[in-house]
Tab-separated table of C-alpha atoms in Angstrom:
chain	number	residue	atom	x	y	z
A	10	ASP	CA	-23.240	-83.989	-58.652
A	11	ALA	CA	-20.050	-84.064	-56.462
A	12	ARG	CA	-19.583	-87.826	-56.985
A	13	THR	CA	-15.791	-87.614	-56.554
A	14	LEU	CA	-16.080	-85.875	-53.188
A	15	ILE	CA	-18.909	-88.132	-52.008
A	16	ALA	CA	-16.919	-91.184	-53.010
A	17	TYR	CA	-13.944	-89.934	-50.983
A	18	PHE	CA	-16.046	-89.660	-47.808
A	19	GLU	CA	-17.815	-92.984	-48.342
A	20	ARG	CA	-14.513	-94.743	-49.011
A	21	ASN	CA	-13.084	-93.447	-45.738
A	22	GLY	CA	-15.887	-94.476	-43.396
A	23	ALA	CA	-18.757	-92.062	-43.925
A	24	PRO	CA	-22.308	-93.425	-44.334
A	25	LYS	CA	-23.622	-93.850	-47.857
A	26	CYS	CA	-25.162	-90.759	-49.428
A	27	PRO	CA	-28.850	-91.380	-50.286
A	28	PRO	CA	-29.629	-90.791	-53.977
A	29	THR	CA	-32.168	-88.077	-53.114
A	30	ALA	CA	-29.904	-86.231	-50.666
A	31	ASN	CA	-28.421	-82.807	-51.323
A	32	PRO	CA	-24.655	-83.410	-51.772
A	33	ALA	CA	-23.740	-80.134	-50.030
A	34	GLU	CA	-25.863	-80.945	-46.979
A	35	TYR	CA	-24.506	-84.523	-46.914
A	36	ILE	CA	-20.906	-83.270	-46.901
A	37	LEU	CA	-21.635	-80.705	-44.163
A	38	ASP	CA	-23.312	-83.366	-42.032
A	39	VAL	CA	-20.429	-85.789	-42.440
A	40	ALA	CA	-17.521	-83.391	-41.978
A	41	GLY	CA	-19.035	-80.952	-39.497
A	42	LYS	CA	-21.077	-83.189	-37.235
A	43	PRO	CA	-19.846	-82.969	-33.594
A	44	GLY	CA	-18.522	-86.255	-32.195
A	45	ALA	CA	-17.888	-87.814	-35.598
A	46	ARG	CA	-16.313	-91.290	-35.499
A	47	VAL	CA	-13.810	-90.436	-38.229
A	48	ASP	CA	-10.901	-88.034	-37.670
A	49	TRP	CA	-11.181	-86.339	-41.055
A	50	PRO	CA	-8.045	-84.135	-40.735
A	51	ARG	CA	-5.954	-87.251	-40.006
A	52	VAL	CA	-7.628	-89.150	-42.854
A	53	TRP	CA	-6.744	-86.333	-45.270
A	54	ARG	CA	-3.125	-86.158	-44.107
A	55	GLU	CA	-2.717	-89.907	-44.734
A	56	SER	CA	-4.724	-90.068	-47.961
A	57	ASN	CA	-3.517	-90.706	-51.495
A	58	GLU	CA	-5.503	-87.659	-52.625
A	59	ARG	CA	-3.322	-85.374	-50.511
A	60	GLN	CA	-0.186	-86.888	-51.944
A	61	ALA	CA	-1.553	-86.345	-55.440
A	62	VAL	CA	-2.313	-82.671	-54.697
A	63	LEU	CA	1.193	-82.095	-53.280
A	64	ALA	CA	2.734	-83.789	-56.312
A	65	GLU	CA	0.710	-81.557	-58.650
A	66	ILE	CA	1.830	-78.430	-56.767
A	67	ALA	CA	5.450	-79.551	-57.010
A	68	ARG	CA	5.033	-80.186	-60.748
A	69	ILE	CA	3.595	-76.695	-61.324
A	70	ASN	CA	6.384	-75.064	-59.321
A	71	ALA	CA	8.967	-77.003	-61.305
A	72	LEU	CA	7.405	-75.839	-64.561
A	73	LYS	CA	7.523	-72.230	-63.361
A	74	HIS	CA	11.151	-72.602	-62.415
A	75	ARG	CA	12.134	-74.080	-65.767
A	76	ALA	CA	10.187	-71.359	-67.585
A	77	GLY	CA	12.072	-68.652	-65.719
A	78	ALA	CA	9.148	-67.589	-63.565
A	79	ASP	CA	11.551	-67.246	-60.663
A	80	ARG	CA	13.141	-64.333	-62.555
A	81	ALA	CA	9.878	-62.491	-63.021
A	82	GLU	CA	9.592	-58.842	-62.124
A	83	PRO	CA	9.651	-58.016	-58.396
A	84	GLY	CA	6.269	-58.338	-56.741
A	85	ALA	CA	4.826	-60.736	-59.284
A	86	ASP	CA	3.846	-63.152	-56.540
A	87	ARG	CA	2.655	-60.577	-54.001
A	88	THR	CA	-0.650	-61.051	-52.217
A	89	TYR	CA	-2.290	-57.853	-53.456
A	90	ALA	CA	-2.349	-56.453	-56.961
A	91	ARG	CA	-1.445	-52.893	-55.910
A	92	SER	CA	0.778	-51.257	-53.301
A	93	VAL	CA	-0.302	-50.386	-49.761
A	94	ALA	CA	-0.258	-46.671	-50.625
A	95	TYR	CA	-2.577	-47.223	-53.598
A	96	GLN	CA	-4.895	-49.426	-51.537
A	97	THR	CA	-4.997	-46.873	-48.726
A	98	ARG	CA	-5.849	-44.027	-51.097
A	99	LEU	CA	-8.793	-45.898	-52.608
A	100	VAL	CA	-10.075	-47.346	-49.333
A	101	PHE	CA	-9.803	-43.956	-47.604
A	102	ALA	CA	-11.804	-42.310	-50.410
A	103	ARG	CA	-14.451	-44.998	-50.108
A	104	MET	CA	-14.550	-44.620	-46.307
A	105	LEU	CA	-15.084	-40.882	-46.664
A	106	LEU	CA	-17.952	-41.529	-49.086
A	107	MET	CA	-19.485	-44.053	-46.691
A	108	GLN	CA	-19.235	-41.547	-43.846
A	109	TRP	CA	-20.845	-38.854	-45.998
A	110	ARG	CA	-23.726	-41.122	-46.957
A	111	ASN	CA	-24.296	-42.294	-43.386
A	112	THR	CA	-26.441	-39.275	-42.505
A	113	GLU	CA	-27.927	-40.861	-39.386
A	114	TYR	CA	-24.481	-41.372	-37.879
A	115	GLN	CA	-23.282	-37.881	-38.801
A	116	LEU	CA	-26.424	-36.175	-37.518
A	117	THR	CA	-26.089	-38.086	-34.255
A	118	ARG	CA	-22.490	-36.891	-33.951
A	119	ILE	CA	-23.510	-33.277	-34.555
A	120	ALA	CA	-26.551	-33.486	-32.273
A	121	LEU	CA	-24.422	-34.809	-29.406
A	122	GLN	CA	-22.015	-31.890	-29.669
A	123	VAL	CA	-24.673	-29.198	-30.118
A	124	ILE	CA	-27.016	-30.442	-27.384
A	125	CYS	CA	-24.193	-30.922	-24.880
A	126	ALA	CA	-22.802	-27.465	-25.650
A	127	VAL	CA	-26.208	-25.855	-25.092
A	128	VAL	CA	-26.849	-27.787	-21.861
A	129	VAL	CA	-23.448	-26.956	-20.353
A	130	GLY	CA	-23.679	-23.383	-21.639
A	131	LEU	CA	-27.070	-22.846	-19.991
A	132	ALA	CA	-25.857	-24.404	-16.746
A	133	TYR	CA	-22.865	-22.012	-16.612
A	134	LEU	CA	-24.255	-19.050	-18.544
A	135	ARG	CA	-22.097	-15.910	-18.850
A	136	LEU	CA	-19.811	-16.401	-15.891
A	137	GLY	CA	-18.007	-13.400	-14.449
A	138	ASP	CA	-14.713	-12.972	-12.611
A	139	GLY	CA	-15.751	-13.773	-9.049
A	140	LEU	CA	-14.499	-16.582	-6.877
A	141	ALA	CA	-17.511	-18.816	-7.528
A	142	ASP	CA	-17.396	-17.949	-11.233
A	143	MET	CA	-13.818	-19.190	-11.405
A	144	SER	CA	-14.798	-22.526	-9.854
A	145	ASN	CA	-17.779	-22.778	-12.189
A	146	LYS	CA	-15.557	-22.199	-15.218
A	147	MET	CA	-13.412	-25.076	-14.065
A	148	MET	CA	-16.471	-27.315	-13.734
A	149	ALA	CA	-17.722	-26.291	-17.181
A	150	LEU	CA	-14.360	-27.307	-18.637
A	151	PHE	CA	-14.460	-30.509	-16.588
A	152	PHE	CA	-17.721	-31.406	-18.328
A	153	VAL	CA	-15.938	-30.854	-21.647
A	154	ALA	CA	-13.670	-33.758	-20.685
A	155	VAL	CA	-16.584	-35.879	-19.471
A	156	LEU	CA	-18.480	-35.389	-22.731
A	157	GLY	CA	-15.640	-37.072	-24.601
A	158	ILE	CA	-17.093	-40.343	-23.321
A	159	LEU	CA	-20.137	-39.782	-25.546
A	160	ALA	CA	-17.967	-39.520	-28.645
A	161	THR	CA	-16.150	-42.677	-27.577
A	162	ASN	CA	-19.410	-44.610	-27.215
A	163	ASN	CA	-20.783	-43.225	-30.480
A	164	VAL	CA	-17.887	-44.391	-32.664
A	165	MET	CA	-17.646	-47.991	-31.433
A	166	PRO	CA	-20.691	-49.464	-33.263
A	167	GLN	CA	-19.600	-47.767	-36.489
A	168	TYR	CA	-16.109	-49.239	-36.212
A	169	LEU	CA	-17.513	-52.722	-35.641
A	170	ARG	CA	-19.777	-52.399	-38.694
A	171	ASP	CA	-16.826	-51.301	-40.820
A	172	ARG	CA	-14.763	-54.196	-39.477
A	173	ARG	CA	-17.398	-56.709	-40.533
A	174	VAL	CA	-17.265	-55.318	-44.079
A	175	TYR	CA	-13.479	-55.610	-44.007
A	176	GLY	CA	-13.786	-59.202	-42.797
A	177	ARG	CA	-15.782	-60.132	-45.889
A	178	GLU	CA	-13.635	-58.241	-48.368
A	179	SER	CA	-10.267	-59.255	-46.939
A	180	SER	CA	-11.029	-62.905	-47.695
A	181	THR	CA	-10.732	-62.081	-51.400
A	182	ASN	CA	-7.497	-60.092	-50.973
A	183	GLN	CA	-9.050	-56.866	-52.250
A	184	TYR	CA	-6.976	-54.786	-49.830
A	185	GLY	CA	-4.822	-55.312	-46.763
A	186	TRP	CA	-5.135	-54.610	-43.066
A	187	GLN	CA	-2.883	-51.536	-43.300
A	188	ALA	CA	-5.214	-49.836	-45.766
A	189	PHE	CA	-8.299	-50.588	-43.710
A	190	GLY	CA	-6.710	-49.647	-40.380
A	191	LEU	CA	-5.477	-46.252	-41.557
A	192	SER	CA	-8.669	-45.463	-43.461
A	193	VAL	CA	-11.139	-46.405	-40.726
A	194	VAL	CA	-9.272	-44.199	-38.237
A	195	PHE	CA	-8.715	-41.068	-40.296
A	196	ALA	CA	-12.012	-41.068	-42.223
A	197	GLU	CA	-13.732	-40.074	-38.967
A	198	TRP	CA	-11.653	-36.941	-38.452
A	199	PRO	CA	-13.054	-34.458	-41.030
A	200	PHE	CA	-16.613	-34.975	-39.777
A	201	ALA	CA	-15.476	-34.779	-36.149
A	202	VAL	CA	-13.853	-31.402	-36.861
A	203	LEU	CA	-17.186	-30.021	-38.090
A	204	ALA	CA	-19.163	-31.277	-35.081
A	205	ASN	CA	-16.527	-30.185	-32.553
A	206	THR	CA	-16.328	-26.736	-34.132
A	207	LEU	CA	-20.042	-26.257	-33.501
A	208	PHE	CA	-19.483	-27.278	-29.880
A	209	VAL	CA	-16.729	-24.688	-29.389
A	210	VAL	CA	-18.686	-21.865	-31.052
A	211	ILE	CA	-21.749	-22.485	-28.873
A	212	LEU	CA	-20.098	-23.295	-25.547
A	213	TYR	CA	-17.276	-20.753	-25.514
A	214	TRP	CA	-19.422	-17.651	-25.759
A	215	MET	CA	-22.315	-18.961	-23.687
A	216	VAL	CA	-20.051	-19.700	-20.727
A	217	GLY	CA	-18.069	-16.484	-21.193
A	218	LEU	CA	-14.553	-17.883	-21.329
A	219	ASN	CA	-11.455	-15.773	-21.953
A	220	PRO	CA	-12.095	-13.689	-25.116
A	221	ALA	CA	-8.426	-13.110	-26.049
A	222	SER	CA	-7.772	-14.449	-29.547
A	223	ASP	CA	-4.818	-16.640	-28.554
A	224	ARG	CA	-6.870	-18.212	-25.747
A	225	VAL	CA	-9.786	-18.905	-28.084
A	226	GLY	CA	-7.417	-20.436	-30.630
A	227	TYR	CA	-5.783	-22.699	-28.065
A	228	PHE	CA	-9.158	-23.889	-26.743
A	229	TYR	CA	-10.315	-24.645	-30.282
A	230	ILE	CA	-7.332	-26.701	-31.439
A	231	VAL	CA	-7.074	-28.570	-28.126
A	232	TYR	CA	-10.752	-29.513	-28.216
A	233	ILE	CA	-10.410	-30.677	-31.814
A	234	VAL	CA	-7.436	-32.846	-30.833
A	235	PHE	CA	-9.314	-34.134	-27.791
A	236	GLY	CA	-12.128	-35.137	-30.147
A	237	PHE	CA	-9.602	-37.159	-32.137
A	238	PHE	CA	-8.463	-38.786	-28.898
A	239	SER	CA	-12.043	-39.705	-27.922
A	240	LEU	CA	-12.615	-41.295	-31.337
A	241	SER	CA	-9.332	-43.198	-31.247
A	242	LEU	CA	-10.094	-44.456	-27.739
A	243	GLY	CA	-13.475	-45.792	-28.851
A	244	GLN	CA	-11.939	-47.485	-31.893
A	245	MET	CA	-9.182	-48.972	-29.761
A	246	ILE	CA	-11.722	-50.490	-27.357
A	247	ALA	CA	-13.848	-51.784	-30.238
A	248	SER	CA	-10.790	-53.250	-31.970
A	249	PHE	CA	-10.459	-56.020	-29.371
A	250	SER	CA	-14.195	-56.411	-28.665
A	251	ALA	CA	-16.197	-59.209	-30.242
A	252	ASN	CA	-19.376	-57.143	-30.632
A	253	GLU	CA	-21.183	-53.953	-29.600
A	254	PHE	CA	-22.333	-55.434	-26.289
A	255	ILE	CA	-18.803	-56.260	-25.132
A	256	ALA	CA	-17.509	-52.861	-26.245
A	257	ALA	CA	-20.298	-51.081	-24.363
A	258	LEU	CA	-19.395	-52.989	-21.199
A	259	ILE	CA	-15.693	-52.116	-21.425
A	260	ALA	CA	-15.869	-48.447	-22.488
A	261	PRO	CA	-17.226	-46.894	-19.251
A	262	ILE	CA	-14.354	-48.293	-17.191
A	263	PRO	CA	-11.422	-46.322	-18.666
A	264	GLY	CA	-13.673	-43.340	-19.438
A	265	ALA	CA	-14.931	-42.868	-15.891
A	266	LEU	CA	-11.682	-43.818	-14.182
A	267	LEU	CA	-9.425	-41.532	-16.214
A	268	THR	CA	-11.842	-38.613	-15.796
A	269	LEU	CA	-12.153	-39.011	-12.033
A	270	VAL	CA	-8.378	-38.982	-11.506
A	271	ALA	CA	-7.831	-36.001	-13.822
A	272	GLY	CA	-7.334	-33.679	-10.846
A	273	ALA	CA	-10.405	-31.437	-11.180
A	274	THR	CA	-12.761	-33.033	-8.671
A	275	THR	CA	-9.909	-34.090	-6.376
A	276	PRO	CA	-6.787	-31.895	-6.683
A	277	TYR	CA	-3.468	-33.671	-7.025
A	278	PRO	CA	-2.229	-32.700	-3.507
A	279	SER	CA	-5.391	-34.209	-1.961
A	280	MET	CA	-5.510	-37.334	-4.107
A	281	PRO	CA	-4.856	-40.748	-2.495
A	282	LYS	CA	-1.274	-41.865	-2.998
A	283	PHE	CA	-2.306	-44.938	-4.953
A	284	PHE	CA	-3.866	-42.788	-7.705
A	285	SER	CA	-1.548	-39.771	-7.582
A	286	SER	CA	1.592	-41.884	-7.943
A	287	TRP	CA	0.752	-43.365	-11.356
A	288	LEU	CA	-2.844	-43.252	-12.636
A	289	TYR	CA	-3.037	-39.450	-12.409
A	290	TRP	CA	-0.080	-39.195	-14.791
A	291	LEU	CA	-1.604	-41.702	-17.210
A	292	SER	CA	-4.881	-39.809	-17.547
A	293	PRO	CA	-5.146	-37.848	-20.825
A	294	HIS	CA	-7.986	-35.847	-19.249
A	295	ARG	CA	-5.518	-34.464	-16.705
A	296	TYR	CA	-3.422	-32.905	-19.487
A	297	LEU	CA	-6.541	-31.649	-21.247
A	298	LEU	CA	-7.934	-29.959	-18.142
A	299	GLU	CA	-4.642	-28.412	-17.078
A	300	GLY	CA	-4.235	-26.891	-20.524
A	301	LEU	CA	-7.812	-25.602	-20.849
A	302	ILE	CA	-8.189	-24.233	-17.318
A	303	ALA	CA	-4.749	-22.617	-17.173
A	304	ASN	CA	-5.302	-21.198	-20.660
A	305	ASP	CA	-8.566	-19.538	-19.614
A	306	LEU	CA	-7.549	-18.195	-16.184
A	307	HIS	CA	-3.953	-17.140	-16.869
A	308	GLY	CA	-3.578	-13.440	-16.024
A	309	ALA	CA	-7.332	-13.042	-15.418
A	310	ARG	CA	-8.063	-10.641	-12.538
A	311	VAL	CA	-10.283	-12.032	-9.790
A	312	HIS	CA	-12.857	-9.729	-8.164
A	313	CYS	CA	-14.546	-11.409	-5.235
A	314	ASN	CA	-18.210	-10.635	-4.716
A	315	PRO	CA	-19.101	-9.174	-1.278
A	316	ASP	CA	-20.345	-12.519	0.008
A	317	GLU	CA	-17.082	-14.211	-1.068
A	318	LEU	CA	-14.781	-11.962	1.001
A	319	TYR	CA	-13.331	-13.138	4.319
A	320	THR	CA	-13.598	-10.554	7.106
A	321	PHE	CA	-11.083	-9.986	9.929
A	322	GLU	CA	-10.465	-7.164	12.389
A	323	PRO	CA	-7.171	-5.246	12.591
A	324	PRO	CA	-5.720	-4.113	15.943
A	325	ALA	CA	-7.003	-0.847	17.420
A	326	ASN	CA	-5.762	2.385	15.817
A	327	SER	CA	-4.368	0.620	12.726
A	328	THR	CA	-5.538	0.122	9.187
A	329	CYS	CA	-5.816	-3.100	7.233
A	330	ARG	CA	-2.705	-2.001	5.324
A	331	ASP	CA	-0.711	-1.533	8.535
A	332	TYR	CA	-1.798	-4.885	9.923
A	333	ALA	CA	-1.746	-7.177	6.856
A	334	GLY	CA	-0.254	-5.159	4.004
A	335	ASP	CA	3.172	-6.784	4.124
A	336	TRP	CA	1.698	-10.240	4.539
A	337	VAL	CA	-0.641	-9.967	1.551
A	338	LYS	CA	2.277	-8.900	-0.676
A	339	SER	CA	3.971	-12.264	-0.106
A	340	ALA	CA	0.769	-14.309	-0.047
A	341	ILE	CA	-1.881	-14.956	-2.676
A	342	GLY	CA	-5.086	-12.944	-2.824
A	343	TYR	CA	-5.748	-9.294	-1.984
A	344	ILE	CA	-7.347	-7.076	0.666
A	345	ASP	CA	-10.250	-5.121	-0.763
A	346	ASN	CA	-10.153	-2.221	1.715
A	347	LEU	CA	-6.535	-1.587	2.744
A	348	ASP	CA	-7.288	1.818	4.291
A	349	ALA	CA	-10.169	0.636	6.486
A	350	THR	CA	-9.707	0.548	10.260
A	351	SER	CA	-12.196	-2.304	10.791
A	352	ALA	CA	-13.730	-5.271	8.989
A	353	CYS	CA	-10.852	-5.936	6.576
A	354	LYS	CA	-12.128	-7.761	3.482
A	355	TYR	CA	-9.823	-10.466	2.113
A	356	CYS	CA	-10.204	-12.291	-1.226
A	357	PRO	CA	-8.243	-15.585	-1.448
A	358	TYR	CA	-7.129	-14.993	-5.061
A	359	SER	CA	-6.112	-11.931	-7.030
A	360	VAL	CA	-5.410	-13.618	-10.407
A	361	GLY	CA	-6.567	-16.877	-11.930
A	362	ASP	CA	-3.050	-18.355	-11.876
A	363	GLU	CA	-3.201	-18.477	-8.066
A	364	PHE	CA	-6.353	-20.587	-8.257
A	365	VAL	CA	-4.789	-22.864	-10.898
A	366	SER	CA	-1.662	-23.374	-8.766
A	367	THR	CA	-3.734	-24.981	-5.990
A	368	PHE	CA	-4.229	-27.928	-8.381
A	369	SER	CA	-0.465	-28.169	-9.048
A	370	TRP	CA	-1.093	-26.927	-12.580
A	371	SER	CA	0.669	-24.226	-14.588
A	372	TYR	CA	0.012	-22.142	-17.683
A	373	ASP	CA	3.570	-22.917	-18.816
A	374	ASN	CA	2.606	-26.567	-19.409
A	375	ARG	CA	-0.210	-26.003	-21.878
A	376	TRP	CA	1.749	-26.733	-25.093
A	377	ARG	CA	3.534	-29.638	-23.448
A	378	ASN	CA	0.114	-31.061	-22.590
A	379	PHE	CA	-1.002	-30.505	-26.180
A	380	GLY	CA	1.871	-32.685	-27.373
A	381	ILE	CA	1.112	-35.367	-24.781
A	382	LEU	CA	-2.457	-35.607	-26.089
A	383	PHE	CA	-1.004	-36.417	-29.512
A	384	ALA	CA	1.102	-39.142	-27.919
A	385	PHE	CA	-2.052	-40.743	-26.485
A	386	ILE	CA	-3.717	-40.527	-29.893
A	387	ALA	CA	-0.714	-42.148	-31.568
A	388	PHE	CA	-0.798	-45.033	-29.071
A	389	ASN	CA	-4.524	-45.592	-29.655
A	390	ILE	CA	-4.101	-45.584	-33.437
A	391	ILE	CA	-1.132	-47.965	-33.412
A	392	PHE	CA	-2.995	-50.336	-31.082
A	393	THR	CA	-6.128	-50.213	-33.252
A	394	ILE	CA	-4.247	-50.934	-36.484
A	395	ALA	CA	-2.334	-53.745	-34.793
A	396	MET	CA	-5.621	-55.308	-33.678
A	397	VAL	CA	-6.940	-55.077	-37.243
A	398	ARG	CA	-3.983	-57.288	-38.177
A	399	ILE	CA	-4.354	-59.670	-35.229
A	400	TYR	CA	-8.090	-59.948	-34.618
A	401	LYS	CA	-9.855	-62.452	-36.833
A	402	VAL	CA	-13.323	-61.214	-37.740
A	403	ASN	CA	-14.729	-64.390	-39.259
A	404	LYS	CA	-13.783	-66.788	-36.485
A	405	ARG	CA	-15.640	-70.091	-36.378
C-alpha cells in the first residue's frame, strides 16, 4: 500500500493521504502538481533517505571490489548485453521485416514512382532530335529531380513512427542508437531500388532518351542513388523534427530551393550572383541534372525542324557556304543548305554537347557528379544518426 513512500511525503510537508485515496494518484498529485510549496528535489538531496541509498551503493561496490568483481572479464559492466554489430544485424533484420509487412507504405512508394513516370512520359512522349525536343528532354529530366521531393515527404512519417518505437525500446537498453540509426536508414534502400527501377523502365522508353547501353546504365544507377539521397534527406529533416507537422513544414524549403538553383530553369551564367556564388554549388540537384542531361545528349546529332531554323540572306552571286562556311566551322550549329544562293537555313546546335555547354555543364563531369551525390548522402546519414543519439524522443 506504499506506506513507506506516503510517509516520506507526509513527513516532509505534503498533505495527509486520505485512507480511501489511490496511493499512485496521491503521489502524482503531490510531486507533480505545478506551483507546489515544497521543493521536492531539494528535500531529497538533504534527506536521510538519500544518504542511506548512497551508503548502500557504496557498500555494494565495496563488496564487489573485495570479491574481485573489478577483475571480471572485459565488458561485464557494459550497458548492452551484445555488441553493436550484433545489435545492428538483428535490428536491421527486424526493420526489413517491418518494411515488408507495411504493405500500405510500400504500395504508396511504388505508386508514386509509377504514376509520376507515366505522367512525365505522356507529357514528353517519344521525343526526337530537334531543337525543341532537346529542350523538352531537359525538362523531362528536370522533373525527375523535382519528383525526389515526393520521396522525401513520403519517408518522413515512417521515420518518425520508427523513432517512437525506438524511444520505447531504448529505455530498457534492448539496443543502442547506433543499431537503430544504421538500420532505419538502410532498411529503406532495397524497397526503394524496386520502386525506382519501375520508374526508370517506364520513363526512359516513353520519353525516348538515349538508347545506348552505357547511357541507359548511367541513368539507372544515378537515379537509384538519387533515390537514396531523397530518402536520406527526408530522414535527416525528420530526425530533428518533433512530429509530422513540423517535418512537413520544413521539407518544402530545402526541396524547392535546391531544385530552383540547380541550373536547369535558370542557367548558371544567367543566375543572380547571390545564388551562383554558393547555393548553386551546394545543390545536389545541380550535379544530378548535369550528369543526366550531359549523359543523354553527349554526341547526339541535332536536326532542327524547318520551323526551328533561322533564315538569313547571303550577298548576291554567292552561296551560303561562301558567305558563312568559314564562320560556322568555328561556331556552334550548322547551315542546312550550304549550296543555296538565298534563304540560308541555320540551326543553332549541331550536337547535344553544344546545347549542354550553354548551361556551363560538361559530359566529362558525370562520374565526378555521381561521387558528389554519394557525399551528400553520407552527410545526410551521419547527421541523421547523430540526431538519433542527441534527440530525446520521450521528453517531458
